[in-house]
Amino acid sequence: MPVVSMRSAVCLLGRFPALAGADLDVDEGDILLLSGPNGAGKTTLLRCVAGLVPLHSGTAFVFGHDLAFDRRTARHELALVGHETFCYDDLTVRENLRFAAAAARRPNAAADAALERLDLGRVADIAHSRLSAGQRRRLSLAVALAREARLLLLDEPHAGLDPTTRETLDAILLGAASEGRTVVLASHELVYARAIATREARVVAGLVQGGLAPATTKPEPKPLEVRA
Amino acid sequence: MSRNARRVFGGVTLVLLAITAVLALWVSPADKEQGDAMRLLYLHVPTAWLAYLAFFVTALASALWLWPRTRSTTWDLLAGASAEVGVLFTGLMLMLGSLWGRPIWGTWWEWDARLTTTAVLFFLYLGYLALRRTADTSEQRGKRCAIAALIAFADVPIVHFSVNWWQTLHQTGTVFNPKLDVQIHGTMAVTLLLSVLSFTMLYVCLTLSRLRLAELEEGREQRELELAIAERIAAEHPEPAVTV
Amino acid sequence: MSILREARLVAAKDLRIERRSRVALQQIVPFGVIVLVLFAFAIDPDRGLLPRLAPGLFWAALLLASILAVNRSFAVEEANGARDGLRLSGLDGAAIFLGKAAAIAAELALLELVLGVGVIVLYDVTPRNALVLFLTAVAATIALAATGTVYGIVAAGLRVRETLVPLLVLPAVTPVMLGATRAFESALGGVPSEAWPWVQLLGACAVLSVIVGVLAFGPLLEES
Amino acid sequence: MDHNWGYVAAGYGITTGALLVYGGWLWNRLRRAQQSATDGD
C-alpha cells in the first residue's frame, strides 16, 4: 500500500487553485524531493497531505485514509515541518516540545531526546518568542522528531540552516528512511536535497510532473475507493 | 418553479397584498379600545410569524446541509437566503411592535416576553449573517455557518422561556398585554388571516428570489474557478499536458 | 480516559501561557474592575441604587470581560500557526474544547472573585446565602466559558474574529445573563427560594453548551 | 377614543418602504446576475 496516493487533486487557497489536478504516489521508505518554482503549489501539496487543506476535487489517500472524508486519522502518523513552528510564544522550547510530544502520546523523554539531537539544550528554558530564526528552524524539526511519525513532511527544511544542522537533518532523514519511515520534502536547495532524495518530482503550476513512481506509470486500476 | 409559475405566483402575491392593504386600512373597523392603532396588528402578526418561520427554515436547511446524505450547496444557500429575509421581517416586527406599543402601552418599548425574545433573535441572526459574509468559498462557509444557525435556533426557546419566566416572576400585573385578548370582529379575523397568508407568500417569493440570486452568483464563481484552474495549467504548459 | 487526559493537557497549556503572559491578570481582571467603577460613575452612587443594581452590574462586567478572555484564548492559537499545530497534533476535538473551556472557566472564576470583592467594597453589598451564590457562579461560569469557546472556534481564523465574537456570543448568552442576575438578586435580597429555578436554568444552559461544544468543536476546528 | 392614524401611517409606510427597497435591490441584482449568466454561455 502506498503511503500517499493522490489523483487529480485540486486544492483551493481562497479562490485560487493552488493545486490544479495533482497526481502523486509515495511509497514506504521513499525520500521524495518536490522541486519547482515558487508558487507552484509545493506548500499546498504538503498541507493537503497533512490534512490541513481540504480537497476541492480529486482523490487523496494517506496511509489508506481517504482525505475527502477523514483528514484526522492519518495525522496521528505524520509530522509536518512548515514555515512556522506551530509553537506558543509564551512557552519555553522544552515546554513546547513536551506539549507536542504529549499530544502525540510520546513520553517527555522523546521531547528531551529531540531537544538534544537538534542542539537546543542551551535554549531549552528560553521562551519561544526570544528564539532566533535559525533556532526556530531547528525547533520545528525537533517538534516533528518528537512525534516519532511514520511520514515526515518537510517544507523547505534546508532554508536557513548552518552546515552542522544540515548534516544533522540529513542524518535524521536518512535514518528515518532506513527505518522504513517515509519522507517528503519540498526544497529549493537542490544540491543538498538531491544528495539524500531517492526520487524527485517537479511541481509546476499546481501539477506534479513525475509524481507517480516509475513502476506505476503504466495504466493501472484506479485506487480502491472505499467510500464510507 | 418554472419562470411562468414564478411570475404567476408573484402576481397573485402582489394582488393579495393589495387586497390586504385595502381590508386592513379601510374595510375593517377600528377597535373599540385601541382605535385605529389596532390596524398595526395586521402587519405585526404576520411579520412576527414570518420571523420565526424564516429562522425555522434556516435551521432546517442547515441541518439538511450537515446531514451527509442530503448535503447540497442549495441547502446552504437557502439557509442564508431565508435568514436574510427573516432578519428583514424581524426588524419590521420590532419597529411595528414599538409603534403599536407607544399608543397602547404608552411606551416605545415594553419588556414583554415576545418583543424581548424577538430582539435577541434579531441580533442572533445579524451575527449569523455577518458570519456568512466572512467566507471566501461555499466550502469554507458551509460547516461553521450551519452549526452557528443550529445553535442560534436552539437558543430561541431557551431565551423565550427565560424571558417569559422573568416576566411572570417579577412583573405580574404590570404588563398590560392585550395582544390576542381583544374581541376579534369577523372582518378583523378575515383580514388578519388574509394578511398572514399574503405575507407568507411574499416570504416565499423573496426567499426563492434571494436563493436564485445566490445560486447564480455561486454558479458564476464556479465557472471562474474552473477557468482559473484551466488557466493555471495552460500558463505553464503551452502544449496540453501529457497526463500519465 | 484519554479524552480527559488530553483535555487536561490542553487546559494546562493554556493556563501556563496565561501565567507567563499575565494577560488575564494584568489586563482582563483590571478591565472588569474598571467597568465596575464606570458603572458607579454612570449611576449616581448617592441614591442607594448601586446595591440594588449590583447583581446585574456584576454579571454585565463579567460578561464583557469574558469576551476578552475568549478572544485571548484564540489569539494564542493564531500566532506561529499554532492552530495548525493543534490540528496536526492529533488531539481529539472534544478534548481540545474541554481543555480550552476549562482554562477560560478558571480565568473567569478568578475574575468573579475579584469582581465579587469589588462589588462588596465599591457597591456596599453584603453577601448572603453563599451556597446559592456559589452554585449560580459555577453554572454560569461553565455556560459562559463553553459558549464562548464554541463561538471562539466558529470565528477562528477570520479577519474579523475579534469583532465578530462579541456579536455572536452576547445574544447567545442572554438566558445566562438573565438567570445569573435574577439568582444573585434573590440570594442577596434574602429570598433564596426564588433563586432555585434560575440556578436550575443555569445548570441546564451549562450542560447544553458543554454538549454542543463537545459535538461541534472538532468539526469546526477542521474547517477553521 | 384615540385614532392614532399617525402611528398607523408610519407603520404601514415604513413596512412598505423597507419591502420595496429590499425587493427592488433583489430584482436589480437578479436581473444583472441573469444577464451575466447568459452572456457567459
Tab-separated table of N, CA and C in Angstrom, chain B residues 65 120-121 123-124 126-128 130-131 133-136 139-141 143-145 147-148 151-152 154-155 158-167 169-170, chain C residues 150-151 153-160 164 167-168 171-175 178-179 182 185-186 194 196-198 200-201 205 208 212 216 219-220 222-224:
chain	number	residue	atom	x	y	z
B	65	TRP	N	-28.092	20.384	5.334
B	65	TRP	CA	-26.746	20.512	4.776
B	65	TRP	C	-25.756	19.680	5.585
B	120	VAL	N	-33.669	39.639	20.766
B	120	VAL	CA	-32.489	38.776	20.876
B	120	VAL	C	-32.290	37.988	19.582
B	121	LEU	N	-33.432	37.515	19.059
B	121	LEU	CA	-33.417	36.762	17.801
B	121	LEU	C	-32.782	37.599	16.685
B	123	PHE	N	-30.607	39.973	16.880
B	123	PHE	CA	-29.152	40.088	16.990
B	123	PHE	C	-28.449	38.760	16.730
B	124	LEU	N	-29.090	37.655	17.163
B	124	LEU	CA	-28.515	36.336	16.890
B	124	LEU	C	-28.306	36.155	15.392
B	126	LEU	N	-28.386	38.553	13.015
B	126	LEU	CA	-27.456	39.534	12.452
B	126	LEU	C	-26.039	38.970	12.523
B	127	GLY	N	-25.719	38.358	13.670
B	127	GLY	CA	-24.409	37.730	13.821
B	127	GLY	C	-24.206	36.623	12.799
B	128	TYR	N	-25.256	35.830	12.595
B	128	TYR	CA	-25.180	34.743	11.613
B	128	TYR	C	-24.903	35.301	10.219
B	130	ALA	N	-23.484	38.138	9.498
B	130	ALA	CA	-22.109	38.652	9.488
B	130	ALA	C	-21.129	37.508	9.294
B	131	LEU	N	-21.411	36.377	9.936
B	131	LEU	CA	-20.539	35.212	9.798
B	131	LEU	C	-20.546	34.701	8.363
B	133	ARG	N	-20.868	36.360	5.698
B	133	ARG	CA	-20.139	37.235	4.785
B	133	ARG	C	-18.634	37.040	4.863
B	134	THR	N	-18.122	36.336	5.880
B	134	THR	CA	-16.678	36.291	6.070
B	134	THR	C	-15.981	35.275	5.176
B	135	ALA	N	-16.737	34.312	4.634
B	135	ALA	CA	-16.060	33.211	3.945
B	135	ALA	C	-15.846	33.527	2.466
B	136	ASP	N	-14.782	33.005	1.914
B	136	ASP	CA	-14.489	33.205	0.504
B	136	ASP	C	-15.265	32.235	-0.378
B	139	GLU	N	-17.392	26.234	0.428
B	139	GLU	CA	-16.847	25.124	1.206
B	139	GLU	C	-16.403	25.583	2.595
B	140	GLN	N	-15.765	26.759	2.611
B	140	GLN	CA	-15.335	27.291	3.907
B	140	GLN	C	-16.533	27.713	4.736
B	141	ARG	N	-17.556	28.238	4.038
B	141	ARG	CA	-18.696	28.805	4.736
B	141	ARG	C	-19.507	27.712	5.408
B	143	LYS	N	-19.772	24.615	6.967
B	143	LYS	CA	-19.934	23.962	8.252
B	143	LYS	C	-20.118	24.948	9.390
B	144	ARG	N	-19.274	25.987	9.440
B	144	ARG	CA	-19.392	26.857	10.605
B	144	ARG	C	-20.712	27.616	10.598
B	145	CYS	N	-21.200	27.970	9.398
B	145	CYS	CA	-22.477	28.690	9.350
B	145	CYS	C	-23.622	27.761	9.735
B	147	ILE	N	-23.584	25.149	11.672
B	147	ILE	CA	-23.582	24.891	13.114
B	147	ILE	C	-24.045	26.132	13.870
B	148	ALA	N	-23.566	27.309	13.444
B	148	ALA	CA	-23.981	28.541	14.119
B	148	ALA	C	-25.487	28.731	14.008
B	151	ILE	N	-27.195	26.361	16.468
B	151	ILE	CA	-27.063	26.812	17.856
B	151	ILE	C	-28.002	27.987	18.107
B	152	ALA	N	-28.039	28.928	17.152
B	152	ALA	CA	-28.897	30.092	17.329
B	152	ALA	C	-30.351	29.655	17.462
B	154	ALA	N	-31.516	26.747	18.445
B	154	ALA	CA	-31.733	26.040	19.702
B	154	ALA	C	-31.808	27.024	20.864
B	155	ASP	N	-31.163	28.170	20.699
B	155	ASP	CA	-31.137	29.175	21.744
B	155	ASP	C	-32.497	29.871	21.897
B	158	ILE	N	-34.879	28.702	24.656
B	158	ILE	CA	-34.307	28.985	25.979
B	158	ILE	C	-34.460	30.472	26.300
B	159	VAL	N	-34.165	31.311	25.315
B	159	VAL	CA	-34.318	32.746	25.526
B	159	VAL	C	-35.777	33.062	25.845
B	160	HIS	N	-36.683	32.516	25.045
B	160	HIS	CA	-38.103	32.815	25.231
B	160	HIS	C	-38.577	32.360	26.608
B	161	PHE	N	-38.154	31.144	26.946
B	161	PHE	CA	-38.538	30.575	28.237
B	161	PHE	C	-38.035	31.444	29.381
B	162	SER	N	-36.753	31.840	29.329
B	162	SER	CA	-36.201	32.582	30.459
B	162	SER	C	-36.811	33.986	30.549
B	163	VAL	N	-37.038	34.614	29.380
B	163	VAL	CA	-37.626	35.955	29.415
B	163	VAL	C	-39.054	35.889	29.936
B	164	ASN	N	-39.789	34.867	29.495
B	164	ASN	CA	-41.167	34.685	29.934
B	164	ASN	C	-41.237	34.497	31.442
B	165	TRP	N	-40.325	33.690	31.926
B	165	TRP	CA	-40.234	33.375	33.332
B	165	TRP	C	-39.923	34.625	34.146
B	166	TRP	N	-38.998	35.397	33.606
B	166	TRP	CA	-38.604	36.649	34.219
B	166	TRP	C	-39.838	37.533	34.381
B	167	GLN	N	-40.649	37.582	33.308
B	167	GLN	CA	-41.871	38.371	33.342
B	167	GLN	C	-42.812	37.891	34.441
B	169	LEU	N	-42.303	36.084	37.050
B	169	LEU	CA	-41.807	36.138	38.419
B	169	LEU	C	-41.806	37.561	38.960
B	170	HIS	N	-41.508	38.502	38.085
B	170	HIS	CA	-41.246	39.834	38.627
B	170	HIS	C	-42.216	40.905	38.215
C	150	VAL	N	-17.100	27.793	21.972
C	150	VAL	CA	-17.706	27.368	20.702
C	150	VAL	C	-17.631	28.507	19.681
C	151	TYR	N	-18.056	29.713	20.091
C	151	TYR	CA	-18.047	30.815	19.135
C	151	TYR	C	-16.619	31.267	18.839
C	153	ILE	N	-14.132	29.295	18.286
C	153	ILE	CA	-13.640	28.470	17.174
C	153	ILE	C	-14.452	28.727	15.910
C	154	VAL	N	-15.729	29.109	16.053
C	154	VAL	CA	-16.518	29.477	14.865
C	154	VAL	C	-15.836	30.651	14.146
C	155	ALA	N	-15.339	31.609	14.921
C	155	ALA	CA	-14.765	32.817	14.319
C	155	ALA	C	-13.260	32.693	14.100
C	156	ALA	N	-12.643	31.586	14.542
C	156	ALA	CA	-11.186	31.468	14.476
C	156	ALA	C	-10.698	31.566	13.040
C	157	GLY	N	-9.625	32.291	12.855
C	157	GLY	CA	-9.006	32.366	11.533
C	157	GLY	C	-9.660	33.370	10.607
C	158	LEU	N	-10.751	34.006	11.046
C	158	LEU	CA	-11.385	35.010	10.188
C	158	LEU	C	-10.718	36.356	10.432
C	159	ARG	N	-10.743	37.196	9.399
C	159	ARG	CA	-10.117	38.509	9.542
C	159	ARG	C	-10.842	39.352	10.580
C	160	VAL	N	-12.144	39.101	10.745
C	160	VAL	CA	-12.938	39.942	11.639
C	160	VAL	C	-13.197	39.249	12.976
C	164	LEU	N	-16.305	39.921	15.637
C	164	LEU	CA	-17.423	39.000	15.403
C	164	LEU	C	-17.776	38.233	16.673
C	167	LEU	N	-20.407	39.858	18.897
C	167	LEU	CA	-21.722	39.885	18.231
C	167	LEU	C	-22.383	38.505	18.285
C	168	LEU	N	-21.572	37.452	18.200
C	168	LEU	CA	-22.141	36.099	18.254
C	168	LEU	C	-22.436	35.668	19.687
C	171	PRO	N	-25.679	37.839	22.263
C	171	PRO	CA	-27.095	37.438	22.214
C	171	PRO	C	-27.298	36.004	22.679
C	172	ALA	N	-26.322	35.145	22.395
C	172	ALA	CA	-26.499	33.727	22.727
C	172	ALA	C	-26.528	33.501	24.233
C	173	VAL	N	-25.871	34.352	25.011
C	173	VAL	CA	-25.815	34.103	26.452
C	173	VAL	C	-26.832	34.937	27.231
C	174	THR	N	-27.819	35.536	26.527
C	174	THR	CA	-28.811	36.311	27.294
C	174	THR	C	-29.499	35.496	28.379
C	175	PRO	N	-29.875	34.219	28.135
C	175	PRO	CA	-30.503	33.483	29.239
C	175	PRO	C	-29.570	33.333	30.446
C	178	LEU	N	-29.470	36.667	32.249
C	178	LEU	CA	-30.740	36.883	32.947
C	178	LEU	C	-30.825	35.999	34.186
C	179	GLY	N	-30.532	34.716	34.006
C	179	GLY	CA	-30.643	33.769	35.108
C	179	GLY	C	-29.691	34.095	36.238
C	182	ARG	N	-30.847	37.260	38.133
C	182	ARG	CA	-32.018	37.049	38.998
C	182	ARG	C	-31.639	36.199	40.213
C	185	GLU	N	-29.860	38.321	42.645
C	185	GLU	CA	-30.784	39.263	43.283
C	185	GLU	C	-31.562	38.580	44.397
C	186	SER	N	-32.063	37.363	44.084
C	186	SER	CA	-32.844	36.650	45.102
C	186	SER	C	-31.981	36.310	46.298
C	194	GLU	N	-36.465	31.756	45.682
C	194	GLU	CA	-36.763	32.230	44.338
C	194	GLU	C	-35.587	32.007	43.395
C	196	TRP	N	-33.756	29.251	43.141
C	196	TRP	CA	-33.527	27.870	42.677
C	196	TRP	C	-33.935	27.624	41.236
C	197	PRO	N	-35.115	28.097	40.810
C	197	PRO	CA	-35.442	27.877	39.391
C	197	PRO	C	-34.374	28.440	38.471
C	198	TRP	N	-33.838	29.603	38.835
C	198	TRP	CA	-32.811	30.209	37.979
C	198	TRP	C	-31.531	29.385	37.996
C	200	GLN	N	-31.401	26.250	38.381
C	200	GLN	CA	-31.657	25.091	37.524
C	200	GLN	C	-31.545	25.454	36.050
C	201	LEU	N	-32.089	26.635	35.708
C	201	LEU	CA	-31.988	27.084	34.317
C	201	LEU	C	-30.517	27.210	33.916
C	205	CYS	N	-28.415	25.322	30.999
C	205	CYS	CA	-27.619	26.030	29.990
C	205	CYS	C	-26.187	25.500	29.968
C	208	LEU	N	-26.134	22.003	28.366
C	208	LEU	CA	-26.375	22.086	26.926
C	208	LEU	C	-25.169	22.647	26.185
C	212	VAL	N	-23.036	20.832	23.244
C	212	VAL	CA	-22.859	21.419	21.914
C	212	VAL	C	-21.370	21.532	21.584
C	216	ALA	N	-19.512	19.852	18.491
C	216	ALA	CA	-19.266	20.723	17.338
C	216	ALA	C	-17.819	21.190	17.216
C	219	PRO	N	-15.350	19.277	14.420
C	219	PRO	CA	-15.621	19.653	13.020
C	219	PRO	C	-15.316	21.117	12.731
C	220	LEU	N	-15.597	22.014	13.694
C	220	LEU	CA	-15.337	23.432	13.459
C	220	LEU	C	-13.842	23.709	13.382
C	222	GLU	N	-11.623	21.689	12.290
C	222	GLU	CA	-11.167	21.215	10.977
C	222	GLU	C	-11.383	22.265	9.899
C	223	GLU	N	-12.495	22.987	9.993
C	223	GLU	CA	-12.829	23.929	8.932
C	223	GLU	C	-12.158	25.277	9.120
C	224	SER	N	-11.596	25.520	10.309
C	224	SER	CA	-11.104	26.874	10.576
C	224	SER	C	-9.833	27.162	9.807
